[in-house]
Short mmCIF file of C-alpha atoms in Angstrom, two decimals:
data_model
loop_
_atom_site.label_atom_id
_atom_site.label_comp_id
_atom_site.label_asym_id
_atom_site.label_seq_id
_atom_site.Cartn_x
_atom_site.Cartn_y
_atom_site.Cartn_z
CA ARG W 1 48.78 52.75 -4.40
CA ALA W 2 51.46 50.85 -6.29
CA LEU W 3 54.56 49.57 -4.50
CA SER W 4 57.92 50.75 -5.62
CA LEU W 5 60.41 48.22 -6.98
CA PRO W 6 62.41 48.04 -3.72
CA ASP W 7 59.19 47.62 -1.75
CA ARG W 8 58.06 44.80 -4.06
CA ALA W 9 61.41 43.07 -3.66
CA CYS W 10 61.11 43.37 0.11
CA VAL W 11 57.59 41.89 0.07
CA ARG W 12 58.79 39.05 -2.19
CA VAL W 13 61.63 38.24 0.25
CA ARG W 14 59.18 38.22 3.17
CA VAL W 15 56.77 35.96 1.28
CA LEU W 16 59.57 33.56 0.37
CA ARG W 17 60.70 33.50 4.02
CA CYS W 18 57.12 32.79 5.10
CA PHE W 19 56.89 29.92 2.60
CA ALA W 20 60.24 28.54 3.82
CA GLU W 21 59.15 28.82 7.46
CA ALA W 22 55.81 27.21 6.65
CA GLU W 23 57.55 24.32 4.87
CA ALA W 24 59.94 23.87 7.81
CA LEU W 25 56.95 23.75 10.18
CA ARG W 26 55.17 21.24 7.91
CA GLU W 27 58.31 19.05 7.95
CA LYS W 28 58.45 19.24 11.76
CA HIS W 29 54.77 18.26 11.88
CA ARG W 30 55.35 15.29 9.54
CA ASN W 31 58.28 14.12 11.69
CA ALA W 32 56.27 14.50 14.89
CA GLN W 33 53.34 12.63 13.33
CA SER W 34 55.70 9.84 12.27
CA GLU W 35 57.07 9.59 15.82
CA VAL W 36 53.51 9.45 17.22
CA THR W 37 52.65 6.65 14.78
CA THR W 38 55.78 4.71 15.79
CA VAL W 39 54.96 5.05 19.50
CA GLU W 40 51.34 4.01 18.88
CA GLU W 41 52.55 0.89 17.03
CA GLN W 42 54.90 0.07 19.92
CA ILE W 43 52.04 0.47 22.40
CA ARG W 44 49.79 -1.83 20.31
CA SER W 45 52.58 -4.40 20.10
CA LEU W 46 53.21 -4.28 23.86
CA GLU W 47 49.49 -4.53 24.61
CA GLU W 48 49.21 -7.53 22.29
CA LYS W 49 52.21 -9.20 23.92
CA SER W 50 50.95 -8.49 27.43
CA SER W 51 47.67 -10.20 26.61
CA LYS W 52 49.42 -13.42 25.48
CA ASP W 53 50.28 -16.33 27.71
CA PHE W 54 54.06 -16.70 27.56
CA GLY W 55 54.07 -19.19 30.39
CA PRO W 56 55.34 -18.92 33.94
CA GLY W 57 57.93 -16.19 34.26
CA MET W 58 57.41 -15.32 30.56
CA ARG W 59 59.80 -18.18 29.73
CA PHE W 60 58.27 -18.80 26.27
CA GLU W 61 58.38 -15.12 25.19
CA ARG W 62 61.68 -15.52 23.33
CA LEU W 63 60.03 -18.11 21.07
CA SER W 64 57.57 -15.46 19.89
CA ARG W 65 60.41 -13.77 18.01
CA GLU W 66 61.69 -16.74 16.04
CA CYS W 67 60.77 -19.53 13.68
CA ILE W 68 62.22 -23.04 13.83
CA SER W 69 62.73 -25.10 10.67
CA PHE W 70 62.75 -28.84 10.29
CA GLU W 71 64.05 -30.43 7.09
CA PRO W 72 63.95 -34.21 7.49
CA GLY W 73 64.60 -34.87 3.81
CA GLY W 74 61.91 -36.19 1.56
CA GLU W 75 59.02 -34.32 0.07
CA PHE W 76 58.21 -31.87 2.90
CA SER W 77 59.92 -29.57 5.37
CA TYR W 78 58.28 -27.66 8.22
CA GLU W 79 58.44 -24.22 9.79
CA LEU W 80 57.13 -23.55 13.28
CA CYS W 81 56.65 -19.93 14.38
CA PRO W 82 55.36 -20.16 17.97
CA PHE W 83 52.61 -17.68 18.81
CA ASN W 84 51.99 -17.21 15.08
CA ASN W 85 51.63 -20.22 12.75
CA ALA W 86 53.11 -23.46 11.41
CA LYS W 87 53.66 -24.45 7.79
CA GLN W 88 54.44 -27.51 5.75
CA LYS W 89 56.60 -26.65 2.75
CA ASP W 90 57.12 -28.66 -0.40
CA LYS W 91 60.23 -28.94 -2.57
CA ASN W 92 58.79 -26.55 -5.18
CA GLY W 93 58.56 -23.64 -2.75
CA GLY W 94 54.85 -23.96 -2.02
CA SER W 95 53.56 -23.99 1.53
CA THR W 96 50.47 -25.09 3.40
CA GLU W 97 49.51 -23.54 6.72
CA ILE W 98 48.95 -26.44 9.11
CA GLY W 99 47.74 -24.24 11.93
CA ARG W 100 47.57 -20.84 13.56
CA TRP W 101 48.52 -20.25 17.17
CA GLU W 102 45.72 -21.16 19.53
CA GLY W 103 47.47 -21.44 22.90
CA PHE W 104 48.98 -23.84 25.39
CA ALA W 105 47.50 -27.10 26.67
CA GLU W 106 48.53 -29.59 29.34
CA GLY W 107 49.87 -26.78 31.49
CA HIS W 108 52.62 -25.50 29.26
CA ALA W 109 53.78 -28.87 27.94
CA GLU W 110 51.93 -28.61 24.63
CA MET W 111 51.29 -25.90 22.05
CA ARG W 112 48.13 -25.97 19.95
CA PHE W 113 47.75 -24.63 16.43
CA ASN W 114 44.28 -24.75 14.85
CA ASN W 115 42.42 -23.39 11.84
CA GLY W 116 45.09 -24.23 9.27
CA GLN W 117 44.26 -24.48 5.59
CA HIS W 118 41.22 -26.57 4.77
CA CYS W 119 41.92 -30.22 4.03
CA TRP W 120 39.74 -31.72 1.33
CA ASN W 121 38.41 -34.54 3.53
CA ALA W 122 39.13 -33.55 7.13
CA GLY W 123 38.33 -29.86 7.67
CA ALA W 124 40.93 -27.37 8.86
CA ARG W 125 44.42 -28.66 9.54
CA THR W 126 45.66 -28.74 13.16
CA LEU W 127 48.98 -29.21 14.90
CA LYS W 128 49.90 -30.27 18.44
CA VAL W 129 53.46 -29.51 19.50
CA PHE W 130 54.76 -31.59 22.40
CA LEU W 131 57.49 -29.76 24.30
CA SER W 132 60.51 -31.15 26.09
CA CYS W 133 63.42 -29.54 27.90
CA ALA W 134 66.73 -29.17 26.06
CA GLY W 135 69.56 -26.69 25.63
CA ALA W 136 68.52 -25.47 22.15
CA ASN W 137 65.40 -25.16 20.00
CA LYS W 138 65.12 -28.22 17.79
CA ILE W 139 62.23 -29.99 16.09
CA LEU W 140 62.74 -33.72 16.57
CA GLY W 141 59.99 -34.96 14.28
CA VAL W 142 56.62 -34.39 12.65
CA GLU W 143 53.92 -37.00 12.20
CA GLU W 144 50.43 -37.10 10.74
CA PRO W 145 48.59 -39.69 12.88
CA GLU W 146 45.26 -38.73 11.29
CA VAL W 147 44.59 -37.07 7.95
CA CYS W 148 45.55 -33.38 8.27
CA LYS W 149 46.06 -33.69 12.05
CA TYR W 150 49.76 -33.19 12.72
CA THR W 151 51.92 -33.70 15.78
CA MET W 152 55.40 -32.31 16.34
CA ARG W 153 58.04 -32.82 19.00
CA LEU W 154 60.02 -29.71 19.95
CA GLU W 155 62.97 -29.46 22.29
CA THR W 156 63.45 -26.00 23.77
CA PRO W 157 65.08 -24.36 26.78
CA ALA W 158 61.70 -22.65 27.35
CA ALA W 159 60.22 -26.01 28.42
CA CYS W 160 62.79 -26.38 31.18
CA THR W 161 61.16 -25.86 34.55
CA GLU W 162 63.04 -25.22 37.76
CA GLU W 163 62.18 -28.77 38.85
CA LEU W 164 63.70 -30.24 35.67
CA VAL W 165 66.83 -28.13 36.08
CA GLN W 166 67.21 -29.24 39.71
CA ALA W 167 66.71 -32.91 38.75
CA ALA W 168 69.30 -32.60 35.98
CA GLN W 169 71.74 -30.94 38.38
CA ALA W 170 71.18 -33.76 40.88
CA ASP W 171 71.99 -36.30 38.15
CA VAL W 172 75.16 -34.40 37.23
CA ASP W 173 76.17 -34.18 40.88
CA GLN W 174 75.56 -37.90 41.38
CA PHE W 175 77.69 -38.92 38.42
CA SER W 176 80.44 -36.42 39.11
CA ALA W 177 80.80 -37.32 42.79
CA PRO W 178 84.21 -38.82 43.55
CA THR W 179 84.14 -42.55 43.97
CA HIS W 180 86.28 -44.39 46.53
CA ASP W 181 87.52 -47.81 45.63
CA GLU W 182 87.83 -50.22 48.50
CA LEU W 183 91.23 -51.90 48.61
#
């Protein structure tokens, strides 16, 4: 049997409402799926971080979120991204990876970066970063003692151990102690 005009209009309205409701549900599903993906990425990131050695008391963790530049003048500058990689950059904007994060050595006094870009006569580039305690992150120098084997000196608060802090405080106390002149 054929539907009357008012009945057809009523069916059309219901169908349009169903389509609108279905689209609203699809949008909710997309949003929920996006939230799930975001949470899964956060979990992966946290699991990756928890598997890394950030030193005693996680004191090197802050370095995992920054890169430190060194521009001594001359042909090359350097960028160190602890827990990631290190690069040598030239004046023209090109860069050469001189190592990828490998881990700590010598306790936590040295960072090692290996498997950098291949060097025509020495294999993969490597970098050793010697750490010292200071109030701010600062690269003091970069050297290449062997072909494509780099060394870097980095000052960072992360290298400050409790023993170093106590020794520094003792030095401050010694020099700030009042002196008595004998008359």
